[in-house]
CSV table of C-alpha atoms and ligand atoms in Angstrom, one decimal:
chain,number,residue,atom,x,y,z
W,121,MET,CA,-180.5,-33.8,-146.7
W,122,PHE,CA,-177.6,-33.7,-148.1
W,123,LYS,CA,-176.4,-32.1,-151.5
W,124,VAL,CA,-173.8,-32.8,-153.6
W,125,ASN,CA,-172.1,-29.9,-155.5
W,126,GLU,CA,-174.2,-30.0,-158.7
W,127,ASN,CA,-171.5,-28.4,-161.1
W,128,TYR,CA,-170.1,-32.5,-161.0
W,129,LEU,CA,-173.4,-33.0,-162.5
W,130,LYS,CA,-173.2,-30.8,-165.5
W,131,LEU,CA,-169.9,-32.6,-166.6
W,132,PRO,CA,-170.5,-34.7,-169.6
W,133,GLY,CA,-169.8,-38.6,-169.4
W,134,SER,CA,-166.3,-39.6,-168.0
W,135,TYR,CA,-162.7,-37.4,-168.6
W,136,LEU,CA,-161.2,-38.3,-171.7
W,137,PHE,CA,-158.5,-40.9,-171.0
W,138,SER,CA,-160.9,-42.8,-169.0
W,139,ASN,CA,-163.3,-43.5,-171.5
W,140,ILE,CA,-160.1,-44.5,-174.3
W,141,GLY,CA,-159.6,-46.7,-171.5
W,142,LYS,CA,-162.6,-48.6,-171.6
W,143,LYS,CA,-162.9,-48.4,-174.8
W,144,VAL,CA,-159.2,-49.9,-175.9
W,145,ARG,CA,-160.7,-52.5,-173.0
W,146,ALA,CA,-163.7,-53.7,-174.0
W,147,PHE,CA,-161.7,-54.3,-178.2
W,148,THR,CA,-159.0,-56.2,-175.9
W,149,GLU,CA,-161.0,-58.4,-174.4
W,150,ALA,CA,-163.3,-58.8,-177.8
W,151,ASN,CA,-160.4,-59.6,-179.7
W,152,PRO,CA,-157.2,-61.4,-176.8
W,153,ASP,CA,-155.5,-62.8,-179.9
W,154,LYS,CA,-154.7,-59.1,-181.6
W,155,LYS,CA,-151.7,-56.8,-180.2
W,156,ILE,CA,-152.3,-53.2,-179.6
W,157,ILE,CA,-149.9,-50.4,-180.1
W,158,ARG,CA,-151.0,-48.0,-177.1
W,159,LEU,CA,-150.3,-43.9,-178.1
W,160,GLY,CA,-153.3,-42.7,-176.4
W,161,ILE,CA,-152.5,-41.3,-173.3
W,162,GLY,CA,-149.3,-39.4,-172.4
W,163,ASP,CA,-147.5,-42.0,-170.6
W,164,VAL,CA,-144.1,-42.7,-170.0
W,165,THR,CA,-142.8,-46.0,-170.8
W,166,LEU,CA,-139.0,-46.0,-170.3
W,167,PRO,CA,-138.1,-47.4,-166.8
W,168,LEU,CA,-136.4,-44.4,-164.1
W,169,ALA,CA,-132.7,-42.8,-164.7
W,170,PRO,CA,-130.1,-45.3,-162.4
W,171,ALA,CA,-130.0,-41.8,-160.8
W,172,VAL,CA,-133.4,-41.4,-159.5
W,173,ILE,CA,-133.6,-45.6,-158.9
W,174,ASP,CA,-130.4,-44.9,-156.8
W,175,ALA,CA,-131.7,-41.9,-154.4
W,176,LEU,CA,-134.8,-43.9,-153.8
W,177,HIS,CA,-132.9,-46.7,-152.5
W,178,LYS,CA,-130.8,-44.4,-150.7
W,179,ALA,CA,-133.8,-42.3,-149.3
W,180,THR,CA,-135.7,-45.7,-148.7
W,181,ASP,CA,-133.3,-46.9,-146.6
W,182,GLU,CA,-132.9,-43.5,-144.4
W,183,MET,CA,-136.4,-44.1,-143.7
W,184,ALA,CA,-135.7,-47.8,-142.2
W,185,VAL,CA,-132.8,-46.0,-139.4
W,186,GLN,CA,-134.4,-43.7,-136.4
W,187,GLU,CA,-131.6,-41.2,-136.7
W,188,THR,CA,-132.8,-40.3,-140.7
W,189,PHE,CA,-136.2,-41.1,-140.7
W,190,LYS,CA,-138.4,-38.3,-141.5
W,191,GLY,CA,-142.7,-37.8,-141.3
W,192,TYR,CA,-144.3,-34.8,-142.3
W,193,SER,CA,-142.3,-32.8,-145.4
W,194,PRO,CA,-142.2,-29.4,-145.1
W,195,ASP,CA,-145.3,-27.3,-145.9
W,196,LEU,CA,-143.3,-26.1,-149.1
W,197,GLY,CA,-141.7,-29.1,-150.1
W,198,TYR,CA,-137.9,-30.0,-149.0
W,199,GLU,CA,-134.9,-26.9,-149.9
W,200,PHE,CA,-132.7,-29.7,-150.9
W,201,LEU,CA,-135.3,-29.9,-154.2
W,202,ARG,CA,-136.4,-26.0,-154.3
W,203,SER,CA,-132.8,-25.3,-154.1
W,204,ALA,CA,-132.2,-28.0,-157.0
W,205,ILE,CA,-135.4,-26.9,-158.9
W,206,ALA,CA,-134.4,-22.4,-158.3
W,207,LYS,CA,-130.7,-23.5,-159.5
W,208,ASN,CA,-131.6,-25.4,-162.3
W,209,ASP,CA,-134.6,-24.5,-164.2
W,210,TYR,CA,-134.7,-20.5,-163.8
W,211,LYS,CA,-130.8,-19.7,-162.6
W,212,ALA,CA,-129.5,-21.0,-165.2
W,213,ARG,CA,-132.1,-19.2,-167.1
W,214,GLY,CA,-131.5,-16.1,-165.6
W,215,VAL,CA,-134.5,-16.5,-163.5
W,216,THR,CA,-134.6,-15.7,-160.3
W,217,ILE,CA,-136.8,-17.4,-158.1
W,218,ALA,CA,-137.0,-17.0,-154.4
W,219,LEU,CA,-137.1,-21.0,-152.7
W,220,ASP,CA,-140.4,-19.8,-150.9
W,221,GLU,CA,-142.3,-19.0,-154.0
W,222,ILE,CA,-141.5,-22.9,-155.2
W,223,PHE,CA,-144.1,-25.3,-154.1
W,224,ILE,CA,-143.9,-29.0,-154.5
W,225,SER,CA,-146.7,-30.9,-155.1
W,226,ASP,CA,-147.7,-34.7,-156.3
W,227,GLY,CA,-148.0,-32.9,-159.1
W,228,ALA,CA,-148.9,-30.5,-162.2
W,229,LYS,CA,-152.3,-32.1,-163.3
W,230,SER,CA,-153.5,-31.5,-159.4
W,231,ASP,CA,-151.5,-27.8,-159.5
W,232,SER,CA,-153.7,-27.1,-161.9
W,233,GLY,CA,-156.8,-28.9,-161.0
W,234,ASN,CA,-156.8,-27.3,-157.3
W,235,ILE,CA,-155.2,-23.8,-158.2
W,236,GLY,CA,-158.6,-22.5,-158.9
W,237,ASP,CA,-159.2,-22.9,-155.4
W,238,ILE,CA,-157.5,-19.3,-154.6
W,239,PHE,CA,-160.1,-17.6,-157.7
W,240,ASP,CA,-163.7,-15.8,-156.7
W,241,VAL,CA,-165.6,-18.2,-158.2
W,242,ASN,CA,-166.8,-15.6,-161.0
W,243,ASN,CA,-163.7,-15.2,-162.7
W,244,LYS,CA,-163.9,-16.0,-166.3
W,245,ILE,CA,-161.2,-18.0,-167.8
W,246,ALA,CA,-160.0,-18.4,-171.3
W,247,VAL,CA,-158.5,-21.8,-172.4
W,248,CYS,CA,-156.7,-22.8,-175.8
W,249,ASP,CA,-159.4,-25.1,-178.1
W,250,PRO,CA,-158.3,-27.6,-178.4
W,251,VAL,CA,-157.1,-27.9,-174.4
W,252,TYR,CA,-155.6,-30.1,-171.3
W,253,PRO,CA,-159.4,-31.4,-170.2
W,254,VAL,CA,-157.9,-30.8,-167.1
W,255,TYR,CA,-158.0,-27.0,-166.8
W,256,VAL,CA,-162.0,-26.6,-168.5
W,257,ASP,CA,-163.3,-30.0,-166.2
W,258,THR,CA,-162.6,-29.1,-163.6
W,259,ASN,CA,-163.1,-25.2,-164.0
W,260,VAL,CA,-166.5,-27.1,-164.5
W,261,MET,CA,-166.7,-28.7,-161.2
W,262,ALA,CA,-165.9,-24.9,-159.3
W,263,GLY,CA,-169.0,-23.2,-160.8
W,264,ARG,CA,-166.9,-21.6,-163.2
W,265,CYS,CA,-168.1,-22.4,-166.5
W,266,GLY,CA,-171.7,-21.4,-167.0
W,267,GLU,CA,-174.2,-24.3,-168.8
W,268,TYR,CA,-172.5,-26.3,-171.5
W,269,ASP,CA,-174.1,-26.7,-174.8
W,270,PRO,CA,-174.3,-29.7,-176.4
W,271,VAL,CA,-174.4,-28.9,-179.7
W,272,THR,CA,-171.5,-26.1,-180.1
W,273,GLU,CA,-170.0,-28.3,-177.7
W,274,ARG,CA,-169.0,-25.3,-175.5
W,275,TRP,CA,-169.6,-24.0,-171.9
W,276,SER,CA,-171.6,-20.3,-171.9
W,277,ASN,CA,-168.9,-18.8,-169.4
W,278,VAL,CA,-165.5,-20.1,-170.8
W,279,ILE,CA,-163.2,-18.1,-173.3
W,280,TYR,CA,-162.6,-20.6,-176.4
W,281,MET,CA,-159.3,-19.2,-178.2
W,282,PRO,CA,-159.2,-21.8,-181.6
W,283,CYS,CA,-155.3,-22.8,-181.5
W,284,THR,CA,-156.1,-24.0,-185.6
W,285,LYS,CA,-154.3,-24.7,-188.9
W,286,GLU,CA,-154.7,-21.0,-189.8
W,287,ASN,CA,-152.7,-20.1,-187.0
W,288,ASN,CA,-150.1,-22.8,-186.4
W,289,PHE,CA,-152.6,-24.3,-183.4
W,290,ALA,CA,-151.1,-21.3,-181.7
W,291,PRO,CA,-154.0,-18.7,-180.1
W,292,LYS,CA,-154.9,-15.6,-180.4
W,293,LEU,CA,-155.4,-13.1,-177.8
W,294,PRO,CA,-158.9,-13.2,-177.2
W,295,GLU,CA,-161.2,-10.7,-178.4
W,296,GLU,CA,-163.4,-10.6,-174.8
W,297,THR,CA,-161.1,-10.3,-171.7
W,298,PRO,CA,-160.5,-13.0,-169.3
W,299,ASP,CA,-159.2,-12.8,-165.4
W,300,ILE,CA,-157.7,-17.0,-165.6
W,301,ILE,CA,-155.9,-17.3,-169.3
W,302,TYR,CA,-154.7,-21.1,-169.5
W,303,LEU,CA,-151.4,-21.3,-171.6
W,304,CYS,CA,-149.7,-24.6,-172.1
W,305,PHE,CA,-146.4,-24.3,-173.6
W,306,PRO,CA,-145.1,-26.4,-175.5
W,307,ASN,CA,-148.6,-27.9,-176.2
W,308,ASN,CA,-150.3,-30.4,-175.5
W,309,PRO,CA,-152.4,-32.1,-177.6
W,310,THR,CA,-151.3,-30.2,-180.3
W,311,GLY,CA,-147.5,-30.3,-179.9
W,312,SER,CA,-146.9,-26.3,-180.8
W,313,ALA,CA,-144.6,-24.4,-179.9
W,314,ILE,CA,-144.5,-20.5,-179.4
W,315,THR,CA,-141.3,-18.6,-179.4
W,316,LYS,CA,-140.2,-15.7,-176.5
W,317,ALA,CA,-141.3,-12.4,-178.4
W,318,GLU,CA,-145.2,-14.9,-178.7
W,319,LEU,CA,-145.3,-15.3,-175.3
W,320,GLN,CA,-144.0,-12.0,-174.3
W,321,LYS,CA,-147.4,-10.3,-176.6
W,322,TRP,CA,-149.6,-12.4,-173.2
W,323,VAL,CA,-147.7,-11.8,-170.7
W,324,ASP,CA,-148.1,-7.9,-171.9
W,325,TYR,CA,-151.9,-8.2,-172.4
W,326,ALA,CA,-152.5,-10.3,-169.0
W,327,LEU,CA,-150.8,-7.1,-167.9
W,328,GLU,CA,-152.7,-4.6,-168.9
W,329,LYS,CA,-156.1,-6.1,-168.5
W,330,GLY,CA,-155.4,-7.8,-164.7
W,331,ALA,CA,-155.5,-11.6,-165.8
W,332,VAL,CA,-153.6,-13.8,-164.5
W,333,ILE,CA,-152.0,-16.5,-166.2
W,334,ILE,CA,-152.0,-20.0,-165.8
W,335,TYR,CA,-148.7,-21.2,-167.6
W,336,ASP,CA,-147.9,-24.5,-167.6
W,337,ALA,CA,-144.5,-25.9,-168.7
W,338,ALA,CA,-144.6,-29.6,-168.6
W,339,TYR,CA,-143.0,-30.4,-171.5
W,340,GLU,CA,-140.2,-27.5,-171.4
W,341,ALA,CA,-137.9,-30.7,-171.2
W,342,TYR,CA,-138.9,-31.3,-174.8
W,343,ILE,CA,-138.1,-27.5,-176.8
W,344,SER,CA,-135.6,-28.1,-178.8
W,345,GLU,CA,-135.1,-24.9,-181.2
W,346,GLU,CA,-132.8,-21.5,-180.0
W,347,ASP,CA,-136.1,-19.1,-179.5
W,348,VAL,CA,-139.0,-21.4,-177.4
W,349,PRO,CA,-138.5,-20.1,-173.5
W,350,HIS,CA,-138.3,-22.5,-171.3
W,351,THR,CA,-140.4,-20.8,-168.5
W,352,ILE,CA,-142.9,-17.8,-168.7
W,353,TYR,CA,-140.6,-16.0,-166.2
W,354,GLU,CA,-137.6,-15.3,-169.6
W,355,CYS,CA,-140.7,-12.9,-169.9
W,356,GLU,CA,-140.3,-9.4,-169.0
W,357,GLY,CA,-143.3,-8.6,-166.3
W,358,ALA,CA,-144.4,-12.1,-166.1
W,359,LYS,CA,-143.8,-12.3,-162.5
W,360,ARG,CA,-146.5,-10.3,-162.1
W,361,CYS,CA,-149.3,-11.9,-164.1
W,362,ALA,CA,-147.9,-15.4,-164.1
W,363,ILE,CA,-148.3,-18.8,-162.3
W,364,GLU,CA,-146.0,-21.7,-163.9
W,365,LEU,CA,-146.8,-25.2,-163.7
W,366,ARG,CA,-143.5,-28.5,-164.2
W,367,SER,CA,-143.9,-31.4,-163.5
W,368,PHE,CA,-141.5,-34.3,-163.5
W,369,SER,CA,-143.4,-37.2,-165.2
W,370,LYS,CA,-143.1,-36.4,-168.8
W,371,ASN,CA,-139.3,-35.2,-168.1
W,372,ALA,CA,-138.0,-37.9,-165.8
W,373,GLY,CA,-140.6,-40.8,-166.0
W,374,PHE,CA,-142.3,-39.8,-162.6
W,375,THR,CA,-146.2,-40.5,-164.0
W,376,GLY,CA,-146.3,-42.8,-161.4
W,377,THR,CA,-144.0,-41.6,-159.0
W,378,ARG,CA,-146.2,-38.3,-158.9
W,379,LEU,CA,-143.9,-35.0,-158.4
W,380,GLY,CA,-144.5,-31.3,-159.6
W,381,PHE,CA,-144.4,-28.7,-159.2
W,382,THR,CA,-146.0,-25.0,-158.8
W,383,VAL,CA,-144.4,-21.5,-159.1
W,384,ILE,CA,-146.1,-18.1,-157.5
W,385,PRO,CA,-143.8,-14.9,-157.6
W,386,LYS,CA,-144.8,-12.8,-154.4
W,387,GLU,CA,-144.6,-10.1,-157.3
W,388,LEU,CA,-148.7,-12.1,-158.0
W,389,LYS,CA,-151.0,-9.9,-156.2
W,390,SER,CA,-154.5,-9.1,-157.0
W,391,GLY,CA,-154.6,-5.6,-155.9
W,392,ASP,CA,-152.8,-6.1,-152.2
W,393,VAL,CA,-153.1,-9.3,-151.7
W,394,MET,CA,-150.7,-11.7,-152.8
W,395,LEU,CA,-151.4,-14.9,-154.1
W,396,ASN,CA,-147.8,-16.6,-153.1
W,397,SER,CA,-149.8,-16.2,-149.3
W,398,LEU,CA,-153.3,-17.9,-150.5
W,399,TRP,CA,-151.3,-20.9,-152.1
W,400,ALA,CA,-149.4,-21.4,-149.2
W,401,ARG,CA,-152.5,-21.6,-146.9
W,402,ARG,CA,-153.8,-23.9,-149.5
W,403,HIS,CA,-150.9,-26.1,-149.7
W,404,GLY,CA,-150.5,-25.9,-146.0
W,405,THR,CA,-154.1,-27.1,-145.1
W,406,LYS,CA,-155.1,-29.4,-148.0
W,407,PHE,CA,-151.8,-31.3,-149.1
W,408,ASN,CA,-148.8,-32.6,-146.5
W,409,GLY,CA,-146.7,-33.0,-148.8
W,410,ALA,CA,-144.4,-35.3,-151.8
W,411,PRO,CA,-143.1,-38.2,-150.1
W,412,TYR,CA,-139.8,-37.9,-149.0
W,413,ILE,CA,-138.3,-40.6,-151.1
W,414,ILE,CA,-139.4,-39.0,-154.0
W,415,GLN,CA,-138.5,-35.9,-153.3
W,416,ARG,CA,-134.6,-37.0,-153.4
W,417,ALA,CA,-135.9,-38.6,-156.5
W,418,GLY,CA,-136.6,-35.7,-157.6
W,419,GLU,CA,-133.1,-34.0,-156.2
W,420,ALA,CA,-131.5,-36.9,-158.3
W,421,VAL,CA,-133.0,-35.9,-161.5
W,422,TYR,CA,-131.3,-32.7,-160.8
W,423,SER,CA,-127.1,-34.5,-160.3
W,424,GLU,CA,-124.7,-34.3,-163.3
W,425,GLU,CA,-125.6,-37.8,-163.8
W,426,GLY,CA,-129.0,-37.2,-163.1
W,427,LYS,CA,-129.3,-35.1,-166.2
W,428,LYS,CA,-127.3,-37.0,-168.5
W,429,GLN,CA,-129.5,-40.3,-168.1
W,430,THR,CA,-132.9,-37.8,-168.6
W,431,LYS,CA,-131.6,-36.5,-171.6
W,432,GLU,CA,-130.9,-39.3,-173.2
W,433,GLN,CA,-134.6,-40.4,-172.4
W,434,ILE,CA,-135.3,-37.5,-174.0
W,435,ALA,CA,-133.1,-38.2,-177.0
W,436,TYR,CA,-135.4,-41.6,-177.2
W,437,TYR,CA,-138.7,-40.3,-177.1
W,438,MET,CA,-138.1,-37.4,-179.2
W,439,ASN,CA,-136.4,-39.8,-182.3
W,440,ASN,CA,-139.7,-41.4,-181.7
W,441,ALA,CA,-142.0,-38.5,-182.3
W,442,LYS,CA,-139.8,-38.0,-185.4
W,443,VAL,CA,-140.7,-41.6,-186.9
W,444,ILE,CA,-144.1,-40.8,-186.6
W,445,ARG,CA,-143.8,-37.1,-187.7
W,446,GLU,CA,-141.9,-38.2,-190.9
W,447,GLY,CA,-143.7,-41.8,-191.4
W,448,LEU,CA,-147.2,-40.3,-191.3
W,449,ALA,CA,-145.5,-37.5,-193.7
W,450,GLY,CA,-144.6,-39.4,-195.5
W,451,ALA,CA,-147.6,-41.3,-196.2
W,452,GLY,CA,-149.7,-38.4,-197.1
W,453,TYR,CA,-151.0,-37.4,-193.8
W,454,SER,CA,-151.0,-33.5,-192.8
W,455,VAL,CA,-149.2,-33.9,-189.2
W,456,SER,CA,-147.7,-30.9,-187.3
W,457,GLY,CA,-146.0,-30.6,-183.7
W,458,GLY,CA,-143.0,-33.8,-182.6
W,459,VAL,CA,-140.6,-30.1,-182.5
W,460,ASN,CA,-140.5,-29.2,-179.1
W,461,ALA,CA,-143.0,-31.5,-177.5
W,462,PRO,CA,-143.2,-35.6,-178.1
W,463,TYR,CA,-147.1,-35.3,-179.0
W,464,ILE,CA,-147.8,-35.7,-182.9
W,465,TRP,CA,-151.1,-33.9,-183.7
W,466,LEU,CA,-152.5,-35.3,-187.3
W,467,LYS,CA,-155.0,-34.5,-189.6
W,468,THR,CA,-157.6,-37.5,-190.4
W,469,PRO,CA,-157.9,-38.0,-193.6
W,470,ASP,CA,-160.6,-39.1,-195.4
W,471,GLU,CA,-162.8,-37.0,-194.0
W,472,MET,CA,-162.9,-38.8,-190.7
W,473,ASN,CA,-164.1,-37.7,-187.7
W,474,SER,CA,-161.5,-38.1,-184.9
W,475,TRP,CA,-163.3,-40.6,-183.0
W,476,GLN,CA,-164.6,-42.2,-186.4
W,477,PHE,CA,-160.6,-42.2,-187.1
W,478,PHE,CA,-160.1,-43.4,-183.1
W,479,ASP,CA,-162.3,-46.3,-183.9
W,480,TYR,CA,-160.6,-46.8,-187.5
W,481,LEU,CA,-157.4,-46.9,-186.3
W,482,LEU,CA,-158.0,-49.4,-183.2
W,483,GLN,CA,-160.2,-52.1,-184.9
W,484,GLU,CA,-157.8,-52.1,-188.2
W,485,ALA,CA,-154.3,-51.5,-187.1
W,486,ASN,CA,-154.4,-52.0,-183.6
W,487,VAL,CA,-153.1,-48.5,-182.4
W,488,VAL,CA,-154.7,-46.8,-179.8
W,489,GLY,CA,-154.6,-42.6,-180.2
W,490,THR,CA,-156.3,-39.4,-178.4
W,491,PRO,CA,-159.1,-38.3,-180.9
W,492,GLY,CA,-158.6,-34.6,-181.0
W,493,SER,CA,-162.6,-33.3,-180.5
W,494,GLY,CA,-161.9,-34.9,-177.6
W,495,PHE,CA,-159.8,-32.1,-176.4
W,496,GLY,CA,-161.9,-29.3,-177.8
W,497,PRO,CA,-164.5,-28.5,-180.5
W,498,SER,CA,-161.6,-27.0,-182.5
W,499,GLY,CA,-159.9,-30.7,-182.2
W,500,GLU,CA,-162.7,-32.5,-184.9
W,501,GLY,CA,-161.3,-34.1,-187.7
W,502,TYR,CA,-157.3,-33.9,-185.7
W,503,PHE,CA,-156.0,-36.8,-183.8
W,504,ARG,CA,-152.9,-37.3,-181.3
W,505,LEU,CA,-150.2,-39.5,-181.2
W,506,THR,CA,-147.6,-40.1,-178.0
W,507,ALA,CA,-144.0,-40.1,-178.9
W,508,PHE,CA,-143.7,-42.1,-175.5
W,509,GLY,CA,-143.9,-45.6,-176.8
W,510,SER,CA,-140.9,-47.7,-177.3
W,511,TYR,CA,-139.2,-47.3,-180.3
W,512,GLU,CA,-140.1,-50.8,-181.8
W,513,SER,CA,-143.8,-50.5,-181.0
W,514,THR,CA,-143.6,-47.2,-182.6
W,515,LEU,CA,-142.0,-48.4,-186.0
W,516,GLU,CA,-144.6,-50.8,-185.9
W,517,ALA,CA,-147.4,-48.7,-185.2
W,518,ILE,CA,-146.2,-46.3,-188.5
W,519,GLU,CA,-145.8,-49.6,-190.5
W,520,ARG,CA,-149.3,-50.7,-190.0
W,521,ILE,CA,-151.1,-47.2,-190.5
W,522,LYS,CA,-149.2,-46.9,-194.1
W,523,ARG,CA,-149.6,-50.4,-194.5
W,524,LEU,CA,-153.6,-49.7,-194.3
W,525,GLY,CA,-153.1,-47.2,-197.7
D,743,LIG,C1,-152.5,-36.6,-172.1
D,743,LIG,O1,-152.1,-37.8,-172.1
D,743,LIG,O2,-152.3,-35.8,-172.2
D,743,LIG,C2,-151.0,-36.6,-170.6
D,743,LIG,O3,-151.0,-38.2,-170.1
D,743,LIG,C3,-152.2,-35.6,-169.7
D,743,LIG,C4,-151.3,-35.9,-168.3
D,743,LIG,O4,-149.8,-35.2,-167.9
D,743,LIG,O5,-152.3,-35.6,-167.3
């Protein structure tokens, strides 16, 4: 008789956003007349930029013609896209990344879940608490997290790095030594950011301990402050200890179009083994490439028009972030984030726990957010709102929350 991967059975409930989706569907079915405003999952709402749409049309037409039709994409992704990335995301910031250190994928969520394939099952992971649930859940699936304690809501073999008001929602270096450190800055869910000097401390720590950092920079386009690094490779030595994950979802609205990439420098080694070679082997074996038309759309993000248009989209969302932050602060809420990230992190009022506040907001204001505790135990008593709604619905949501008193 076949056996299942029993690690899956250890996972509590469903994936956070599926859970929220179910609750909201039940509420709308019971209250069909209510106008729900969704500021829960970090999904974009603006249409793709015109430069991206033009590229999609053009590439689609190419697929209709024998001479320009494309089948499988090259393993690492098309060179036109990897060159645009190397030039705009790295060279422009004084960082040299070779084209064969960039791996195009269908998004940072997949890469952050799949990257564990190249690491030993006994490696110990360290995660921020609260954290994007994919990092922990995928390590549980791989059998790397030990056992779950429902009382502490922690896995026995995971190092949790609390991100609280006291440390400005930025983790301290862990006392227990990890093998793999997950960092996401600007941060999901708290919206916090760290300076280059602070990130350098993590790089130095990883080099000293022989740990690898998996650096999720999906929100880098939202950075507004000068001393916040856009890539971990701005830090000295990072190429010897860090993998960087990037996404087109949040900077160019590709959540439904799917495109991302991972950078693994060739200097990054475990003994003599280059992680770049392992990931190339994995990528070539398990992935057949993001679609040609989508990679052309990604290239268009780096055109002059594309840069201008996507910058306007980010400014639009960041204006929403300001509306939420200032509106809630004015109403007496304790808020953070929303300056270098499209997420606002707020303290729940009146000692409500995160899920109680979720229900209260859904029922009384018909506004959907994300309970902080869904991201980890230190998120309890907090709540996340996203800036990805329309301006009008964001304003309306804040007015409704203010009216709750
Ligand atoms: C979120 O809401 O945290 C994001 O949408 C998650 C993601 O990018 O997958």
